Coordinates of C-alpha atoms and ligand atoms in Angstrom, one line a residue:
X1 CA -11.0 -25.6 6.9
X2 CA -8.0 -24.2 8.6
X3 CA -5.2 -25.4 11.5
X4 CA -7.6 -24.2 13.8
X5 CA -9.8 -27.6 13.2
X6 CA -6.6 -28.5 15.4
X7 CA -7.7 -25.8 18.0
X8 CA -7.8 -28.4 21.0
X9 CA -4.2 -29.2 20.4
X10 CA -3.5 -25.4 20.6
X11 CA -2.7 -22.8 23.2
X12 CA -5.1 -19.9 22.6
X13 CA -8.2 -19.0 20.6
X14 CA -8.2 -17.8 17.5
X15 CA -8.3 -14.4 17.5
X16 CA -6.8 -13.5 14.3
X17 CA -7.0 -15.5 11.5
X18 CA -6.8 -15.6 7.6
X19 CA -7.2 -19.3 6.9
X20 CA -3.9 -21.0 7.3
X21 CA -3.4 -24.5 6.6
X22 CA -4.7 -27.2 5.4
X23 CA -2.2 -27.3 3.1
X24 CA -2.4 -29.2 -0.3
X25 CA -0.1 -32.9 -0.1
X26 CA 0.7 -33.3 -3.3
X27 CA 1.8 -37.0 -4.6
X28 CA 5.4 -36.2 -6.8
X29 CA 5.2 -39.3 -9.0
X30 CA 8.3 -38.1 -11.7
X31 CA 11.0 -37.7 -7.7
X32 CA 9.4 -40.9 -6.9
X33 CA 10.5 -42.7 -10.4
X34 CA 13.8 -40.5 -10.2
X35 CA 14.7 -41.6 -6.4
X36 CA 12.7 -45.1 -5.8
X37 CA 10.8 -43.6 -3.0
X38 CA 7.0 -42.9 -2.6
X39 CA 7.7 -38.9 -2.6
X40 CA 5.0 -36.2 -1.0
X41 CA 4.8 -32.5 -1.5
X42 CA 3.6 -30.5 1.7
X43 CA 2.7 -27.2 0.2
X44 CA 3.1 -24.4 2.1
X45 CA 3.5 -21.9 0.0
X46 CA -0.6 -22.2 -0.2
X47 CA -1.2 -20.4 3.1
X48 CA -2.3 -17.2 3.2
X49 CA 0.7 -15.1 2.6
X50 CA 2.6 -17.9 0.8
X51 CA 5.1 -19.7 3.7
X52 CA 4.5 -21.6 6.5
X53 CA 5.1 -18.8 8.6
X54 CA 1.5 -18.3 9.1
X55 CA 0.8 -21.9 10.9
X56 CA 2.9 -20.0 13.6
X57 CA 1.8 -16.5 13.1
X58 CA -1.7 -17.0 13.3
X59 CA -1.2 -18.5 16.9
X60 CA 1.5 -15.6 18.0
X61 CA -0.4 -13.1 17.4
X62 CA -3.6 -14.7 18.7
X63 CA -1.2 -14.7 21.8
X64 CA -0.1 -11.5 21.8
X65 CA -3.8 -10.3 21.6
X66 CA -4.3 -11.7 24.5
X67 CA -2.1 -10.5 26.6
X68 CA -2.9 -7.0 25.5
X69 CA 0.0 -6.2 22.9
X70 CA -0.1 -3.2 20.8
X71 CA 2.7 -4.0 18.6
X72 CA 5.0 -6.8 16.9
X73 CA 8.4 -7.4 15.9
X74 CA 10.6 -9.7 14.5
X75 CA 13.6 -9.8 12.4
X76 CA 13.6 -11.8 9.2
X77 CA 15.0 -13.0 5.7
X78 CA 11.6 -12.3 4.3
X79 CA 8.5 -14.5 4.7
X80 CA 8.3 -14.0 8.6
X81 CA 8.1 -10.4 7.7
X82 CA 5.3 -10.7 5.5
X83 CA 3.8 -12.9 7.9
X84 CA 3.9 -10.8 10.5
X85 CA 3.0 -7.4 8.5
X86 CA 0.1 -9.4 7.4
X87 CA -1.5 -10.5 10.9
X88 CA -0.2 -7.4 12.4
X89 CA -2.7 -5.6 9.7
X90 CA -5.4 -7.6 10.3
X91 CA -5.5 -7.2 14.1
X92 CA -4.9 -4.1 14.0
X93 CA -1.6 -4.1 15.7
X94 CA 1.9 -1.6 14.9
X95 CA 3.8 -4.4 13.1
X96 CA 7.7 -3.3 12.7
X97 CA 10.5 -6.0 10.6
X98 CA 13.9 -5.7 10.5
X99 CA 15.6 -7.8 7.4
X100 CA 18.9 -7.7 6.0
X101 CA 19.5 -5.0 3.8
X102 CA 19.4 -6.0 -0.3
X103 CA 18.9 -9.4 0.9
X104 CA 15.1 -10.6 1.0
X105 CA 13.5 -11.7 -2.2
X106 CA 11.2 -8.9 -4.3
X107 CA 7.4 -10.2 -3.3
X108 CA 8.6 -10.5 0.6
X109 CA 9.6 -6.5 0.6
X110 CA 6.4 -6.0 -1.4
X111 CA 4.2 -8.0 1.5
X112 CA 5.6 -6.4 4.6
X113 CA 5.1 -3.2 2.9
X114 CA 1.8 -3.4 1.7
X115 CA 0.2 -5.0 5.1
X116 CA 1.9 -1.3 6.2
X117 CA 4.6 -2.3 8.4
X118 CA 7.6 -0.2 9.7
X119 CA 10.5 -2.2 6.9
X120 CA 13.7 -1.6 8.7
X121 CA 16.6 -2.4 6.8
X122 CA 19.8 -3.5 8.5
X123 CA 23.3 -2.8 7.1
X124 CA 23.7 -6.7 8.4
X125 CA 22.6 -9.9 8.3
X126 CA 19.9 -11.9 10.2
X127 CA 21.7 -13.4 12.9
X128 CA 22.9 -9.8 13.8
X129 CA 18.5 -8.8 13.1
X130 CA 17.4 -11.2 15.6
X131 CA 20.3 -10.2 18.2
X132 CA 19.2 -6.8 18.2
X133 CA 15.6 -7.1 18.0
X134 CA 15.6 -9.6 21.2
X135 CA 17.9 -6.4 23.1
X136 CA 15.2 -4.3 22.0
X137 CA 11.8 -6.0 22.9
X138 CA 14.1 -6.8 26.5
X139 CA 13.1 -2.8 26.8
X140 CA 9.7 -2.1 25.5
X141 CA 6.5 -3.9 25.3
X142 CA 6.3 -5.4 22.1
X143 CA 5.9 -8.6 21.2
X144 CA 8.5 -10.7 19.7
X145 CA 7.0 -12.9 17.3
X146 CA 10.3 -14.5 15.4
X147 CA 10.5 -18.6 16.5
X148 CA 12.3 -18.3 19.6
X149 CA 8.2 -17.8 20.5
X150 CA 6.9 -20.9 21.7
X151 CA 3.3 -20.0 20.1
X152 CA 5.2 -20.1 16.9
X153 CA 6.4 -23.8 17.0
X154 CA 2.4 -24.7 18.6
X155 CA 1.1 -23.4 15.2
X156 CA 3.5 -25.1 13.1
X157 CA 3.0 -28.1 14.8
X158 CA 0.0 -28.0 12.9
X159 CA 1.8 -29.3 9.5
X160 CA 2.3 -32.7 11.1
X161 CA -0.7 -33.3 12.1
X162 CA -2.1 -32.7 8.6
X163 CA 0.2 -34.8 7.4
X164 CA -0.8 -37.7 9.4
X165 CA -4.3 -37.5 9.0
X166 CA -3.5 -37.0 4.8
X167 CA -1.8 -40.2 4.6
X168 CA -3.2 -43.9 5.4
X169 CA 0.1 -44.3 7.1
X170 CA 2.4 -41.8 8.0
X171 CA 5.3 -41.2 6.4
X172 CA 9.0 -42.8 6.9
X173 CA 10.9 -39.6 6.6
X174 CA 10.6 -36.0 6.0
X175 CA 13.0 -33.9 4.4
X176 CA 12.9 -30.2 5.2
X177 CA 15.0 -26.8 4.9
X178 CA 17.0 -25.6 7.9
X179 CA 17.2 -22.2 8.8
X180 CA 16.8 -20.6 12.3
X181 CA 15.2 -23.8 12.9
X182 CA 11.8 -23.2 14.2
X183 CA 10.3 -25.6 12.0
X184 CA 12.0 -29.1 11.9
X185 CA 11.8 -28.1 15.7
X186 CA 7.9 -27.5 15.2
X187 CA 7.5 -30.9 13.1
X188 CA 8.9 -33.0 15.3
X189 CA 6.2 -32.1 17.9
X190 CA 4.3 -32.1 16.1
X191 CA 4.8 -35.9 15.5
X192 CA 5.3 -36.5 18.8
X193 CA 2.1 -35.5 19.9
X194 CA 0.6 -37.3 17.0
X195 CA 2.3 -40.5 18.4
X196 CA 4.6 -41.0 15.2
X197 CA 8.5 -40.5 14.8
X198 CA 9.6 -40.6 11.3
X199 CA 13.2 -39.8 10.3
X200 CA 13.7 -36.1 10.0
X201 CA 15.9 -35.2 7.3
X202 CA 17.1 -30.7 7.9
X203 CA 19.1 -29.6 4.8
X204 CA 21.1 -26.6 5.2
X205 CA 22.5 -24.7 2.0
X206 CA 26.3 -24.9 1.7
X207 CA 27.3 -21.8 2.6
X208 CA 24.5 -21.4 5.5
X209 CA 25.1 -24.8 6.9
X210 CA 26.3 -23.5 10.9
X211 CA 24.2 -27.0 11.9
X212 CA 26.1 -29.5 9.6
X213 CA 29.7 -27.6 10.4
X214 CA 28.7 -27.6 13.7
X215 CA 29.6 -24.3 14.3
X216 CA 28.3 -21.0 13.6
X217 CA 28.9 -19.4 10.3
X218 CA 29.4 -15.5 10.5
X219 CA 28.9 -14.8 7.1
X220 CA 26.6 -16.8 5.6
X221 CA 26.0 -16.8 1.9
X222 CA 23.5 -18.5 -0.4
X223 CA 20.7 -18.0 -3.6
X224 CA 18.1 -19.1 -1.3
X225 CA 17.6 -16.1 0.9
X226 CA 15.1 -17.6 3.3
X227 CA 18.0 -19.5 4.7
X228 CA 20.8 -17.5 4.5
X229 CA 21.0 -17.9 8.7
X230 CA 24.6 -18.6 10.3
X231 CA 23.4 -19.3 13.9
X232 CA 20.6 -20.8 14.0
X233 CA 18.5 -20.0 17.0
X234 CA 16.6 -23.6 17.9
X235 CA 20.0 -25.1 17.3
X236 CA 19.9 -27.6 20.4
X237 CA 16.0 -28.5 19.8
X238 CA 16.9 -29.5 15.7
X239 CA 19.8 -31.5 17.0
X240 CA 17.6 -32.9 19.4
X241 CA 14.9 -33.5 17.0
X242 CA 17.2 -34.6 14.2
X243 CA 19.4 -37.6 16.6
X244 CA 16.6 -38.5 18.1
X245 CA 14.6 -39.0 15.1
X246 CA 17.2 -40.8 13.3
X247 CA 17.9 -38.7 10.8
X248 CA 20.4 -36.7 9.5
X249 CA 21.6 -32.7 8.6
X250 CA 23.3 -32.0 5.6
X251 CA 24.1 -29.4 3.1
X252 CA 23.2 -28.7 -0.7
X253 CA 24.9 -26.6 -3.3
X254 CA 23.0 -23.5 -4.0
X255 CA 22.9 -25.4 -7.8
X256 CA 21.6 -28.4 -6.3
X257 CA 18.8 -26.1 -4.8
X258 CA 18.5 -24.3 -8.1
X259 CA 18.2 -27.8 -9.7
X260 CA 15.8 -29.5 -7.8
X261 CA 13.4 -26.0 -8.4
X262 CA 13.4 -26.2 -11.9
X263 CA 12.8 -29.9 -11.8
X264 CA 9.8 -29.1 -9.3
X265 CA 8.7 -26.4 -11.6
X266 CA 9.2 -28.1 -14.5
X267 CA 8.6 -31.9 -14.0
X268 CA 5.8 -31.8 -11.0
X269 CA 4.3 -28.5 -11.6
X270 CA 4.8 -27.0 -8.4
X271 CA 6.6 -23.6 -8.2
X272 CA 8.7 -23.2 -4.7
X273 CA 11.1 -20.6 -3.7
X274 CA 14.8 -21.7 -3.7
X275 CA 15.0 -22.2 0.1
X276 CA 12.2 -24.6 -0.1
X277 CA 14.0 -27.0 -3.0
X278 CA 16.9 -27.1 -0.3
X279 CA 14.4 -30.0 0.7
X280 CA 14.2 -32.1 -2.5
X281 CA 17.6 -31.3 -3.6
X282 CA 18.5 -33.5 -0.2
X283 CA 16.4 -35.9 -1.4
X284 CA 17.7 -36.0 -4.6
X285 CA 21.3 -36.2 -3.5
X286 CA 21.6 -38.3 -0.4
X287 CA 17.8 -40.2 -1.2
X288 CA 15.7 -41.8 0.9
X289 CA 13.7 -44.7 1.9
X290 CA 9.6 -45.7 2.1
X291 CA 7.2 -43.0 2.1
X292 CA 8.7 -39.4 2.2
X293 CA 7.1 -35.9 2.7
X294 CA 9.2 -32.8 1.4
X295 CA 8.3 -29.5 2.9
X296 CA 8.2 -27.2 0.7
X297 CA 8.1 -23.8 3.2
X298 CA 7.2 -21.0 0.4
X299 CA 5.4 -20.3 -2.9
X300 CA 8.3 -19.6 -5.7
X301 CA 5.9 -16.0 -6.6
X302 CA 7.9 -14.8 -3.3
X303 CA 11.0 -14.4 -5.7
X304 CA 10.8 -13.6 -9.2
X305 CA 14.0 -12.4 -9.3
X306 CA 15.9 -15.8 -8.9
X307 CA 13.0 -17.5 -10.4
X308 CA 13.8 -14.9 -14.2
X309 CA 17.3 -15.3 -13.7
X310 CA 16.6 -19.1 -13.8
X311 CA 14.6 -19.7 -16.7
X312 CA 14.9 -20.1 -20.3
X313 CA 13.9 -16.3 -21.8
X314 CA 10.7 -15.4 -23.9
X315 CA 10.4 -15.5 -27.5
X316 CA 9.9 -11.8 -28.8
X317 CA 7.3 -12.3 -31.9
X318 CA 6.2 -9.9 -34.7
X319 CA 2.5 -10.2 -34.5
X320 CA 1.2 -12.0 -37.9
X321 CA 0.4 -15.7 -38.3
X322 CA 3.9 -16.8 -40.1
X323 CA 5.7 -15.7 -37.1
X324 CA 3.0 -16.9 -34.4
X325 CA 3.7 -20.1 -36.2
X326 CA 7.6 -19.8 -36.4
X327 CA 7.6 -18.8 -32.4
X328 CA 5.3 -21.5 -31.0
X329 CA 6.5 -24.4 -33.1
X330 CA 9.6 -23.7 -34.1
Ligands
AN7_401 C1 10.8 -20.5 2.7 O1 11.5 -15.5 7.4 O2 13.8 -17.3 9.0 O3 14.4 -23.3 10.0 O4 12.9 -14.8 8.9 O5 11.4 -18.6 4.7 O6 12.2 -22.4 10.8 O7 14.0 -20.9 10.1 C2 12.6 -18.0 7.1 C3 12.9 -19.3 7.1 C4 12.7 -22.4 5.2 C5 13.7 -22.0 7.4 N1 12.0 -22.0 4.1 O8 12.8 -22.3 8.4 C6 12.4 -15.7 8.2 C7 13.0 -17.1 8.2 C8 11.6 -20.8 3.9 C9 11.8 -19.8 4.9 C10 12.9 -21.5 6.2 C11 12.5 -20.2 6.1 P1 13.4 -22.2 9.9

């Protein structure tokens, strides 16, 4: 089973895929005692190259296939890049990224240059990435596969629908990180096609948070990478998404993030990257009501770096049974 059981509901055939989707929705029973709510995991850090990125790349590229493209671009904070290194491999297409220099997590670097693409990396930030990279495919034919592609937000549209069809009922809220905002943009399509409007809940980290300001932020700084975006481009479509929905955009500390992904770690068993607790440490600040999804956009192996920094260290151990015994029970 992949999205493409969806494939009606999409814009293109598949032609290149690796599987995304379907998605495990995970029931959080210890941030449903902690916040009152009946609280939902959406996985995403199960697809294929660990992020959600691949609901939409699978579709873009399918795209860009079709109309004949030899290459793809896009600037990123990480898991786009791997994404799109990933599906450029497979179809056999010139992938090129462009990410902020000394500012993606470890396992993203390690993606985009295994799957072979061209790594550029810019002495600035994303927002200044995604401006050049949109000059650049305005002068030769490649194919821009950052969010600002509608076949992006068709394939991510995707995660609604599985969550609708997971659940008896659908849910009364969803609480999701905000970046460039291709995905709360996505999910509320998705819904709408789906004929369901729950409240849509974007968090934003505190020092990325152009959307909750309202304004954009020119040097945006935060732990969780993924999100570190000061002008987001779907800015008027997550407004749109967010009023219309009833919901709300706020901002979490970057130790609020860090909190809530050591209590998803630790307490549910489910290892996120930082930008994806930006979801439950909403939740677990401002709460919520009913039934309640949290996205959680990327698999925490993305960033062992934060993830090492984070935890408690090992216990060094000499290797006979008195200290076995001291180190595990002691
Ligand atoms: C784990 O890879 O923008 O609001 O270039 O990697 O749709 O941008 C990543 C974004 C949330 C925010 N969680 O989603 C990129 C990039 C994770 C992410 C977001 C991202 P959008």
């Amino acid at each position: 089973m992949s999205l493409w059981r969806y494939r009606d509901r999409l814009p293109v055939e598949p032609l290149v895929t690796l599987g995304e989707g379907d998605t495990p929705l995970i029931p959080a029973p210890r941030l449903s005692a902690r916040t009152g709510a009946e609280v939902w995991l959406k996985f995403e850090g199960a697809n294929p190259t660990g992020s959600f990125k691949d609901r939409g790349m699978t579709v873009a590229v399918s795209a860009a296939i079709r109309e004949g493209a030899e290459a793809i671009i896009c600037a990123s904070t990480g898991n786009t890049a791997a994404s799109a290194a990933a599906y450029a491999a497979r179809a056999g297409l010139r992938g090129a990224v462009i990410v902020p220099e000394g500012k993606i997590a470890t396992g993203k670097l390690a993606q985009a240059l295994m799957h072979g693409a061209r790594v550029v990396a810019l002495r600035g930030n994303f927002d200044e990435a995604l401006r050049l990279v949109r000059q650049l495919v305005d002068r030769h034919p490649i194919s821009l596969v950052n969010s600002v592609n509608e076949f992006r937000i068709e394939g991510q549209k995707t995660a609604a629908f599985e969550v609708c069809d997971g659940l008896v009922d659908p849910p009364d809220a969803l609480c999701i990180p905000v970046g460039n905002a291709g995905n709360i943009t996505s999910w509320h399509k998705g819904f709408g096609e789906y004929g369901v409007a729950p409240q849509l809940h974007g968090f934003q980290a505190e020092g990325a948070a152009p959307l909750v300001h309202g304004a954009p932020v020119a040097q945006p700084e935060t732990v969780a990478s993924a999100i570190r975006i000061g002008n987001p481009a779907r800015w008027e479509e997550a407004m749109g998404a967010i009023t219309s929905s009833r919901g709300l955009i706020r901002a979490v500390s970057d130790a609020e993030i860090l909190d809530a992904y050591r209590v998803l770690a630790s307490e549910e068993g489910v290892f996120c990257e930082p930008a994806s607790a930006a979801s439950v440490a909403g939740l677990l600040k401002y709460g919520a009501e009913g039934r309640v999804v949290c996205v959680l956009t990327g698999h925490g192996l993305k960033d062992p770096t934060t993830a090492l920094d984070q935890a408690r260290s090992v216990i060094p151990c000499e290797p006979d049974l008195g200290s076995v015994e001291e180190a595990v029970m002691g």
